[in-house]
Amino acid sequence: MAFGGGGEEPRMRRRRFSRRRTEAETVVDGRARGVDAPGTVVEEEEVVPPPPPPDRPLLWPWLLLLLALVLGGLAAAWLLTRDDGGTSAATVNVPNVVRLRQDEAVRRLNDRGLTARPVTRASSAAPGTVVTQDPGAGADVTKGSVVTLSVSTVQTEAVVNVVGKTATAAVKALTGQGFRVETAEVPSKKPANTVLAQRPQAGARVGRGSTVTINVSRGLASVPNVVGQSRDDAVGAIRSAGFVPKAFVVPSARPKGVVVAQKPKAQTRAAGGSTVRLNVSSGQSAAPPPPPPPPPPPPPPPANVTVPDVTGQQQDAAQRQLNTSRLKAGVVWVPSDEDEGTVVSQSPASGSTRKSGTRIQLNVSLGPTPGAERAVPNVLGLDPAAARRRLASAGFEVQTLAQPVSAGSQVGKIVDEQTAGGRRAPVSSAVVIYVGRRT
């Protein structure tokens, strides 16, 4: 039986065959049934089942091929990126060049295909030595990258402590470290040639060849006797002895220009470079004056008084003079190159007129090399003996002055003290206590 297209139907082939029918068949087609004649050939079709599907292809050869391709790709990637001593075309491993000389460090970086950029700084390493690098050793960077090298330009040293040493030993120790030394002599009660201070301070790191300044004590020297000499001769003698003269003109019957007093006194040992006060005569007649007439009765104290000049005096002497002038003192310790305890300024100024009992501020020098300070105990209201004991136990010298009072309860008691209680003053300085007395 033929199908469309002239070909046989896919997956099914029909096979024709003939067999002789031996039995009668009944044909129902609306006609009478009959029996075919013997030997009649009848064609029939037999349906043959489709053939089995072909075998499925094997997968494992393909999987092996894919695995081989993956492994080959990984191997190629490793060969391109591995560290092969800096010869890779993609990345370079930075070598360690710290502590090498600059030229050697630059050469090693160039051999790896890297660019060196040196910058200088002071350090404790020898000059020309690499002290740091950026990026650090072991970093992977692209070829041609810049590596910054910090190179020591000046070797630094920690300044040794020379305070308390002799000047000779200090200079030897500092020059041994490669420093230059400058010496400055300063007034001090320390032994001569003792180092009192240094700059830069001990432990500071500075470059070799830097200058270290040391302050050296002039030590104690004996003050020469210049009383009776002319002003110019006395000034020259004081300077030759290592002191600073300071002359003041004072009333005197001695010839004009003659030194009538000095402080410190002759043969006193004082710090070299400290001030020596010279009182020079104003030049009044040397003839002895006639005996004075009997003094008149004292006039009543004036309401106003003239402020005396007490600058240049020692603190306690200045307070006594102000007390005699019926003025009060207020002591304030200030930094100054003057000798410790010297009044360097006053307020109000000398020559001005003030009401009796006005307090005059005295600015007193702490000295060129200030010592320890301590708060002054408050002794107001105590009796003089108890006040002296309390101040002495705190390390102060005590001087006593009388001060007029109107209240009977203040008589015999401490009504004022200078330096005032609670303020700080150098240990061993003088504290003047004022004891009330009836006017």
GROMACS .gro file of C-alpha atoms in nm:
model
  439
    1MET     CA    1   0.000   0.000   0.000
    2ALA     CA    2   0.153   0.322  -0.114
    3PHE     CA    3   0.169   0.648   0.101
    4GLY     CA    4   0.198   1.009   0.001
    5GLY     CA    5   0.532   1.124  -0.130
    6GLY     CA    6   0.613   0.788  -0.286
    7GLY     CA    7   0.817   0.674   0.010
    8GLU     CA    8   0.753   0.443   0.291
    9GLU     CA    9   0.626   0.581   0.622
   10PRO     CA   10   0.911   0.647   0.872
   11ARG     CA   11   0.958   0.409   1.167
   12MET     CA   12   0.708   0.167   1.009
   13ARG     CA   13   0.742  -0.041   0.703
   14ARG     CA   14   0.460  -0.235   0.563
   15ARG     CA   15   0.532  -0.572   0.409
   16ARG     CA   16   0.308  -0.724   0.146
   17PHE     CA   17   0.247  -1.099   0.132
   18SER     CA   18  -0.009  -1.341  -0.022
   19ARG     CA   19  -0.171  -1.639   0.122
   20ARG     CA   20  -0.436  -1.865  -0.020
   21ARG     CA   21  -0.756  -1.856   0.154
   22THR     CA   22  -0.899  -2.193   0.211
   23GLU     CA   23  -1.195  -2.097   0.399
   24ALA     CA   24  -1.498  -1.922   0.283
   25GLU     CA   25  -1.543  -1.571   0.400
   26THR     CA   26  -1.858  -1.392   0.422
   27VAL     CA   27  -1.861  -1.055   0.267
   28VAL     CA   28  -2.113  -0.817   0.401
   29ASP     CA   29  -2.154  -0.532   0.161
   30GLY     CA   30  -2.526  -0.531   0.114
   31ARG     CA   31  -2.504  -0.826  -0.123
   32ALA     CA   32  -2.563  -1.197  -0.076
   33ARG     CA   33  -2.297  -1.388   0.102
   34GLY     CA   34  -2.102  -1.635  -0.106
   35VAL     CA   35  -1.799  -1.852  -0.098
   36ASP     CA   36  -1.497  -1.769  -0.300
   37ALA     CA   37  -1.371  -2.024  -0.529
   38PRO     CA   38  -1.094  -2.235  -0.423
   39GLY     CA   39  -0.756  -2.097  -0.505
   40THR     CA   40  -0.858  -1.740  -0.473
   41VAL     CA   41  -0.565  -1.525  -0.357
   42VAL     CA   42  -0.633  -1.250  -0.102
   43GLU     CA   43  -0.376  -0.978  -0.022
   44GLU     CA   44  -0.340  -0.859   0.335
   45GLU     CA   45  -0.109  -0.610   0.512
   46GLU     CA   46   0.088  -0.692   0.828
   47VAL     CA   47   0.203  -0.405   1.057
   48VAL     CA   48   0.567  -0.448   1.165
   49PRO     CA   49   0.674  -0.273   1.494
   50PRO     CA   50   0.936   0.012   1.466
   51PRO     CA   51   1.301  -0.073   1.520
   52PRO     CA   52   1.458   0.009   1.866
   53PRO     CA   53   1.615   0.358   1.911
   54PRO     CA   54   1.990   0.390   1.846
   55ASP     CA   55   2.237   0.364   2.143
   56ARG     CA   56   2.289   0.691   2.346
   57PRO     CA   57   2.636   0.855   2.298
   58LEU     CA   58   2.895   0.817   2.581
   59LEU     CA   59   2.957   1.140   2.800
   60TRP     CA   60   3.277   1.061   2.994
   61PRO     CA   61   3.516   1.141   2.705
   62TRP     CA   62   3.364   1.488   2.685
   63LEU     CA   63   3.393   1.541   3.059
   64LEU     CA   64   3.760   1.445   3.049
   65LEU     CA   65   3.819   1.694   2.769
   66LEU     CA   66   3.646   1.975   2.965
   67LEU     CA   67   3.850   1.896   3.278
   68ALA     CA   68   4.171   1.909   3.077
   69LEU     CA   69   4.077   2.251   2.939
   70VAL     CA   70   4.004   2.390   3.291
   71LEU     CA   71   4.332   2.259   3.432
   72GLY     CA   72   4.522   2.405   3.139
   73GLY     CA   73   4.366   2.749   3.199
   74LEU     CA   74   4.454   2.741   3.569
   75ALA     CA   75   4.812   2.645   3.493
   76ALA     CA   76   4.843   2.932   3.245
   77ALA     CA   77   4.706   3.181   3.499
   78TRP     CA   78   4.953   3.060   3.765
   79LEU     CA   79   5.245   3.095   3.528
   80LEU     CA   80   5.144   3.452   3.447
   81THR     CA   81   5.099   3.567   3.810
   82ARG     CA   82   5.353   3.366   4.015
   83ASP     CA   83   5.653   3.540   4.182
   84ASP     CA   84   5.949   3.459   3.963
   85GLY     CA   85   6.202   3.702   4.110
   86GLY     CA   86   6.048   4.017   3.962
   87THR     CA   87   6.053   3.901   3.596
   88SER     CA   88   5.672   3.871   3.563
   89ALA     CA   89   5.520   4.104   3.310
   90ALA     CA   90   5.216   4.178   3.534
   91THR     CA   91   5.327   4.218   3.901
   92VAL     CA   92   5.650   4.255   4.098
   93ASN     CA   93   5.725   4.156   4.458
   94VAL     CA   94   5.888   4.449   4.644
   95PRO     CA   95   6.224   4.350   4.800
   96ASN     CA   96   6.338   4.459   5.148
   97VAL     CA   97   6.591   4.742   5.118
   98VAL     CA   98   6.574   4.889   5.472
   99ARG     CA   99   6.918   4.938   5.634
  100LEU     CA  100   7.088   4.925   5.294
  101ARG     CA  101   7.288   5.213   5.150
  102GLN     CA  102   7.085   5.431   4.916
  103ASP     CA  103   7.272   5.333   4.598
  104GLU     CA  104   7.240   4.960   4.672
  105ALA     CA  105   6.868   4.997   4.751
  106VAL     CA  106   6.805   5.184   4.427
  107ARG     CA  107   6.993   4.919   4.227
  108ARG     CA  108   6.788   4.633   4.376
  109LEU     CA  109   6.462   4.810   4.303
  110ASN     CA  110   6.566   4.887   3.947
  111ASP     CA  111   6.657   4.522   3.894
  112ARG     CA  112   6.295   4.435   3.982
  113GLY     CA  113   6.161   4.690   3.734
  114LEU     CA  114   6.060   4.936   4.009
  115THR     CA  115   6.128   5.311   4.037
  116ALA     CA  116   6.300   5.440   4.355
  117ARG     CA  117   6.211   5.784   4.495
  118PRO     CA  118   6.451   5.879   4.781
  119VAL     CA  119   6.350   6.142   5.041
  120THR     CA  120   6.585   6.253   5.321
  121ARG     CA  121   6.527   6.296   5.693
  122ALA     CA  122   6.730   6.303   6.015
  123SER     CA  123   6.750   5.976   6.204
  124SER     CA  124   6.969   5.772   6.435
  125ALA     CA  125   7.103   5.572   6.137
  126ALA     CA  126   7.424   5.658   5.954
  127PRO     CA  127   7.383   5.918   5.675
  128GLY     CA  128   7.286   5.763   5.340
  129THR     CA  129   7.112   5.462   5.499
  130VAL     CA  130   6.752   5.366   5.407
  131VAL     CA  131   6.542   5.375   5.726
  132THR     CA  132   6.191   5.307   5.584
  133GLN     CA  133   6.029   5.211   5.253
  134ASP     CA  134   5.677   5.245   5.111
  135PRO     CA  135   5.533   5.005   4.990
  136GLY     CA  136   5.686   4.769   5.241
  137ALA     CA  137   5.883   4.456   5.166
  138GLY     CA  138   5.676   4.166   5.030
  139ALA     CA  139   5.405   4.379   4.870
  140ASP     CA  140   5.296   4.282   4.515
  141VAL     CA  141   5.281   4.586   4.287
  142THR     CA  142   5.273   4.644   3.913
  143LYS     CA  143   5.603   4.672   3.733
  144GLY     CA  144   5.724   5.032   3.712
  145SER     CA  145   5.559   5.133   4.043
  146VAL     CA  146   5.731   5.396   4.264
  147VAL     CA  147   5.886   5.287   4.596
  148THR     CA  148   5.952   5.579   4.835
  149LEU     CA  149   6.276   5.545   5.036
  150SER     CA  150   6.337   5.751   5.353
  151VAL     CA  151   6.714   5.804   5.363
  152SER     CA  152   6.902   5.930   5.671
  153THR     CA  153   7.061   6.266   5.598
  154VAL     CA  154   7.196   6.361   5.944
  155GLN     CA  155   7.260   6.117   6.225
  156THR     CA  156   7.089   6.221   6.549
  157GLU     CA  157   7.208   6.164   6.904
  158ALA     CA  158   7.034   6.187   7.243
  159VAL     CA  159   7.197   6.475   7.434
  160VAL     CA  160   7.373   6.346   7.744
  161ASN     CA  161   7.292   6.501   8.084
  162VAL     CA  162   7.578   6.726   8.199
  163VAL     CA  163   7.403   6.932   8.469
  164GLY     CA  164   7.608   6.916   8.789
  165LYS     CA  165   7.930   6.821   8.607
  166THR     CA  166   8.230   7.047   8.578
  167ALA     CA  167   8.251   7.256   8.263
  168THR     CA  168   8.553   7.059   8.143
  169ALA     CA  169   8.380   6.721   8.185
  170ALA     CA  170   8.062   6.853   8.022
  171VAL     CA  171   8.247   6.985   7.715
  172LYS     CA  172   8.433   6.655   7.678
  173ALA     CA  173   8.113   6.448   7.698
  174LEU     CA  174   7.922   6.665   7.449
  175THR     CA  175   8.201   6.696   7.193
  176GLY     CA  176   8.244   6.319   7.216
  177GLN     CA  177   7.886   6.290   7.086
  178GLY     CA  178   7.966   6.515   6.789
  179PHE     CA  179   7.810   6.837   6.926
  180ARG     CA  180   7.953   7.188   6.938
  181VAL     CA  181   7.949   7.346   7.284
  182GLU     CA  182   7.892   7.709   7.385
  183THR     CA  183   7.953   7.817   7.746
  184ALA     CA  184   7.772   8.101   7.925
  185GLU     CA  185   7.885   8.211   8.272
  186VAL     CA  186   7.602   8.304   8.508
  187PRO     CA  187   7.587   8.422   8.871
  188SER     CA  188   7.536   8.140   9.118
  189LYS     CA  189   7.626   8.028   9.468
  190LYS     CA  190   7.723   7.689   9.327
  191PRO     CA  191   8.095   7.612   9.301
  192ALA     CA  192   8.273   7.782   9.012
  193ASN     CA  193   8.267   7.599   8.674
  194THR     CA  194   7.966   7.386   8.775
  195VAL     CA  195   7.712   7.330   8.494
  196LEU     CA  196   7.377   7.469   8.611
  197ALA     CA  197   7.164   7.416   8.298
  198GLN     CA  198   7.189   7.299   7.939
  199ARG     CA  199   6.998   7.365   7.617
  200PRO     CA  200   6.874   7.140   7.451
  201GLN     CA  201   6.782   6.945   7.762
  202ALA     CA  202   6.916   6.599   7.836
  203GLY     CA  203   6.753   6.325   7.628
  204ALA     CA  204   6.656   6.548   7.334
  205ARG     CA  205   6.757   6.398   6.998
  206VAL     CA  206   6.938   6.648   6.774
  207GLY     CA  207   7.164   6.616   6.472
  208ARG     CA  208   7.535   6.574   6.511
  209GLY     CA  209   7.713   6.905   6.470
  210SER     CA  210   7.435   7.095   6.650
  211THR     CA  211   7.526   7.344   6.925
  212VAL     CA  212   7.457   7.269   7.293
  213THR     CA  213   7.470   7.568   7.529
  214ILE     CA  214   7.569   7.512   7.893
  215ASN     CA  215   7.527   7.766   8.177
  216VAL     CA  216   7.831   7.757   8.406
  217SER     CA  217   7.847   7.903   8.757
  218ARG     CA  218   8.091   8.184   8.820
  219GLY     CA  219   8.110   8.063   9.179
  220LEU     CA  220   8.155   8.272   9.493
  221ALA     CA  221   8.405   8.556   9.503
  222SER     CA  222   8.520   8.796   9.771
  223VAL     CA  223   8.378   9.149   9.742
  224PRO     CA  224   8.663   9.407   9.749
  225ASN     CA  225   8.663   9.705   9.988
  226VAL     CA  226   8.597  10.023   9.787
  227VAL     CA  227   8.472  10.255  10.063
  228GLY     CA  228   8.668  10.581  10.043
  229GLN     CA  229   8.757  10.539   9.676
  230SER     CA  230   8.629  10.761   9.399
  231ARG     CA  231   8.324  10.647   9.213
  232ASP     CA  232   8.520  10.556   8.897
  233ASP     CA  233   8.791  10.364   9.085
  234ALA     CA  234   8.532  10.176   9.290
  235VAL     CA  235   8.333  10.080   8.983
  236GLY     CA  236   8.647   9.947   8.812
  237ALA     CA  237   8.751   9.744   9.117
  238ILE     CA  238   8.407   9.588   9.155
  239ARG     CA  239   8.396   9.489   8.786
  240SER     CA  240   8.748   9.344   8.800
  241ALA     CA  241   8.638   9.121   9.087
  242GLY     CA  242   8.357   8.976   8.871
  243PHE     CA  243   8.065   9.175   9.013
  244VAL     CA  244   7.822   9.430   8.867
  245PRO     CA  245   7.848   9.774   9.034
  246LYS     CA  246   7.540   9.990   9.084
  247ALA     CA  247   7.601  10.340   9.220
  248PHE     CA  248   7.352  10.561   9.406
  249VAL     CA  249   7.409  10.923   9.510
  250VAL     CA  250   7.328  10.977   9.879
  251PRO     CA  251   7.357  11.276  10.113
  252SER     CA  252   7.691  11.276  10.295
  253ALA     CA  253   7.946  11.509  10.449
  254ARG     CA  254   8.223  11.327  10.262
  255PRO     CA  255   8.371  11.482   9.945
  256LYS     CA  256   8.158  11.461   9.635
  257GLY     CA  257   8.197  11.139   9.435
  258VAL     CA  258   8.351  10.935   9.717
  259VAL     CA  259   8.204  10.594   9.802
  260VAL     CA  260   8.073  10.617  10.158
  261ALA     CA  261   7.915  10.267  10.183
  262GLN     CA  262   7.881   9.942   9.992
  263LYS     CA  263   7.657   9.635  10.002
  264PRO     CA  264   7.756   9.352  10.031
  265LYS     CA  265   8.026   9.462  10.271
  266ALA     CA  266   8.393   9.416  10.198
  267GLN     CA  267   8.530   9.057  10.211
  268THR     CA  268   8.181   8.911  10.186
  269ARG     CA  269   8.170   8.609   9.954
  270ALA     CA  270   7.897   8.651   9.694
  271ALA     CA  271   7.799   8.491   9.364
  272GLY     CA  272   8.009   8.612   9.076
  273GLY     CA  273   7.813   8.844   8.852
  274SER     CA  274   7.583   8.961   9.132
  275THR     CA  275   7.522   9.331   9.204
  276VAL     CA  276   7.725   9.539   9.452
  277ARG     CA  277   7.554   9.860   9.563
  278LEU     CA  278   7.777  10.168   9.602
  279ASN     CA  279   7.655  10.474   9.794
  280VAL     CA  280   7.835  10.777   9.653
  281SER     CA  281   7.850  11.110   9.839
  282SER     CA  282   7.651  11.402   9.698
  283GLY     CA  283   7.935  11.638   9.798
  284GLN     CA  284   7.836  11.825  10.111
  285SER     CA  285   8.109  12.011  10.303
  286ALA     CA  286   8.358  11.790  10.483
  287ALA     CA  287   8.387  12.041  10.772
  288PRO     CA  288   8.213  11.922  11.084
  289PRO     CA  289   7.884  12.102  11.128
  290PRO     CA  290   7.818  12.311  11.442
  291PRO     CA  291   7.630  12.136  11.717
  292PRO     CA  292   7.263  12.140  11.642
  293PRO     CA  293   7.021  12.336  11.860
  294PRO     CA  294   6.796  12.143  12.094
  295PRO     CA  295   6.533  11.965  11.889
  296PRO     CA  296   6.190  12.121  11.895
  297PRO     CA  297   5.899  11.914  12.011
  298PRO     CA  298   5.794  11.673  11.736
  299PRO     CA  299   5.521  11.811  11.517
  300PRO     CA  300   5.204  11.615  11.473
  301PRO     CA  301   5.240  11.359  11.196
  302PRO     CA  302   5.133  11.504  10.861
  303ALA     CA  303   4.834  11.358  10.686
  304ASN     CA  304   5.038  11.306  10.368
  305VAL     CA  305   5.394  11.180  10.326
  306THR     CA  306   5.643  11.159  10.038
  307VAL     CA  307   5.719  10.810   9.915
  308PRO     CA  308   6.094  10.738   9.952
  309ASP     CA  309   6.306  10.559   9.691
  310VAL     CA  310   6.379  10.206   9.817
  311THR     CA  311   6.475  10.039   9.488
  312GLY     CA  312   6.809   9.863   9.500
  313GLN     CA  313   6.776   9.798   9.873
  314GLN     CA  314   6.729   9.462  10.034
  315GLN     CA  315   6.369   9.377  10.108
  316ASP     CA  316   6.395   9.404  10.489
  317ALA     CA  317   6.582   9.739  10.476
  318ALA     CA  318   6.323   9.879  10.235
  319GLN     CA  319   6.041   9.775  10.468
  320ARG     CA  320   6.213   9.944  10.763
  321GLN     CA  321   6.247  10.269  10.567
  322LEU     CA  322   5.882  10.263  10.459
  323ASN     CA  323   5.776  10.191  10.816
  324THR     CA  324   5.978  10.492  10.938
  325SER     CA  325   5.798  10.703  10.673
  326ARG     CA  326   5.463  10.584  10.814
  327LEU     CA  327   5.393  10.379  10.505
  328LYS     CA  328   5.311  10.012  10.477
  329ALA     CA  329   5.488   9.761  10.252
  330GLY     CA  330   5.348   9.492  10.025
  331VAL     CA  331   5.607   9.238   9.908
  332VAL     CA  332   5.573   9.057   9.572
  333TRP     CA  333   5.849   8.822   9.451
  334VAL     CA  334   5.925   8.853   9.078
  335PRO     CA  335   6.178   8.697   8.832
  336SER     CA  336   6.486   8.916   8.789
  337ASP     CA  337   6.861   8.898   8.725
  338GLU     CA  338   6.919   9.109   9.038
  339ASP     CA  339   7.048   8.939   9.352
  340GLU     CA  340   6.782   8.756   9.554
  341GLY     CA  341   6.594   8.987   9.791
  342THR     CA  342   6.675   9.310   9.602
  343VAL     CA  343   6.389   9.557   9.544
  344VAL     CA  344   6.381   9.599   9.165
  345SER     CA  345   6.081   9.837   9.147
  346GLN     CA  346   5.814  10.000   9.362
  347SER     CA  347   5.464  10.134   9.320
  348PRO     CA  348   5.374  10.418   9.376
  349ALA     CA  349   5.701  10.562   9.251
  350SER     CA  350   5.937  10.754   9.476
  351GLY     CA  351   5.873  11.126   9.515
  352SER     CA  352   5.496  11.096   9.494
  353THR     CA  353   5.278  11.207   9.784
  354ARG     CA  354   5.053  10.956   9.953
  355LYS     CA  355   4.835  10.942  10.261
  356SER     CA  356   5.004  10.812  10.575
  357GLY     CA  357   4.950  10.437  10.605
  358THR     CA  358   4.937  10.377  10.226
  359ARG     CA  359   5.075  10.038  10.121
  360ILE     CA  360   5.368  10.058   9.877
  361GLN     CA  361   5.416   9.750   9.660
  362LEU     CA  362   5.775   9.627   9.649
  363ASN     CA  363   5.871   9.398   9.361
  364VAL     CA  364   6.153   9.184   9.502
  365SER     CA  365   6.392   8.975   9.289
  366LEU     CA  366   6.386   8.594   9.304
  367GLY     CA  367   6.748   8.601   9.188
  368PRO     CA  368   6.915   8.482   8.865
  369THR     CA  369   6.891   8.118   8.975
  370PRO     CA  370   6.572   8.095   9.184
  371GLY     CA  371   6.568   7.836   9.460
  372ALA     CA  372   6.281   7.656   9.629
  373GLU     CA  373   5.970   7.854   9.728
  374ARG     CA  374   5.717   7.792  10.003
  375ALA     CA  375   5.386   7.942  10.116
  376VAL     CA  376   5.427   8.185  10.408
  377PRO     CA  377   5.222   8.084  10.718
  378ASN     CA  378   4.951   8.328  10.830
  379VAL     CA  379   5.046   8.466  11.175
  380LEU     CA  380   4.804   8.761  11.201
  381GLY     CA  381   4.662   8.798  11.553
  382LEU     CA  382   4.935   8.587  11.719
  383ASP     CA  383   5.175   8.718  11.979
  384PRO     CA  384   5.528   8.783  11.848
  385ALA     CA  385   5.688   8.474  12.005
  386ALA     CA  386   5.432   8.234  11.859
  387ALA     CA  387   5.453   8.407  11.520
  388ARG     CA  388   5.834   8.376  11.514
  389ARG     CA  389   5.819   8.006  11.600
  390ARG     CA  390   5.567   7.931  11.325
  391LEU     CA  391   5.761   8.122  11.059
  392ALA     CA  392   6.097   7.977  11.165
  393SER     CA  393   5.960   7.622  11.154
  394ALA     CA  394   5.850   7.692  10.793
  395GLY     CA  395   6.210   7.787  10.703
  396PHE     CA  396   6.188   8.169  10.702
  397GLU     CA  397   6.395   8.434  10.878
  398VAL     CA  398   6.190   8.671  11.094
  399GLN     CA  399   6.230   9.045  11.159
  400THR     CA  400   6.003   9.258  11.377
  401LEU     CA  401   5.880   9.617  11.332
  402ALA     CA  402   5.633   9.819  11.538
  403GLN     CA  403   5.319   9.963  11.380
  404PRO     CA  404   5.089  10.218  11.547
  405VAL     CA  405   4.735  10.094  11.619
  406SER     CA  406   4.433  10.259  11.773
  407ALA     CA  407   4.252   9.949  11.901
  408GLY     CA  408   4.370   9.826  12.239
  409SER     CA  409   4.307   9.462  12.135
  410GLN     CA  410   4.578   9.489  11.867
  411VAL     CA  411   4.851   9.607  12.101
  412GLY     CA  412   5.121   9.340  12.132
  413LYS     CA  413   4.969   9.131  11.848
  414ILE     CA  414   5.076   9.076  11.488
  415VAL     CA  415   4.877   9.322  11.279
  416ASP     CA  416   5.063   9.274  10.948
  417GLU     CA  417   5.326   9.050  10.784
  418GLN     CA  418   5.521   9.081  10.461
  419THR     CA  419   5.559   8.862  10.262
  420ALA     CA  420   5.185   8.821  10.337
  421GLY     CA  421   5.049   8.493  10.471
  422GLY     CA  422   4.952   8.252  10.195
  423ARG     CA  423   5.187   8.403   9.934
  424ARG     CA  424   5.490   8.208   9.814
  425ALA     CA  425   5.840   8.328   9.896
  426PRO     CA  426   6.191   8.180   9.867
  427VAL     CA  427   6.291   7.952  10.153
  428SER     CA  428   6.517   8.134  10.404
  429SER     CA  429   6.397   8.478  10.287
  430ALA     CA  430   6.307   8.739  10.550
  431VAL     CA  431   5.944   8.778  10.662
  432VAL     CA  432   5.882   9.104  10.850
  433ILE     CA  433   5.612   9.092  11.119
  434TYR     CA  434   5.449   9.414  11.245
  435VAL     CA  435   5.359   9.427  11.616
  436GLY     CA  436   5.083   9.667  11.715
  437ARG     CA  437   5.177   9.946  11.958
  438ARG     CA  438   4.958  10.219  12.098
  439THR     CA  439   4.973  10.548  11.910
   0.00000   0.00000   0.00000
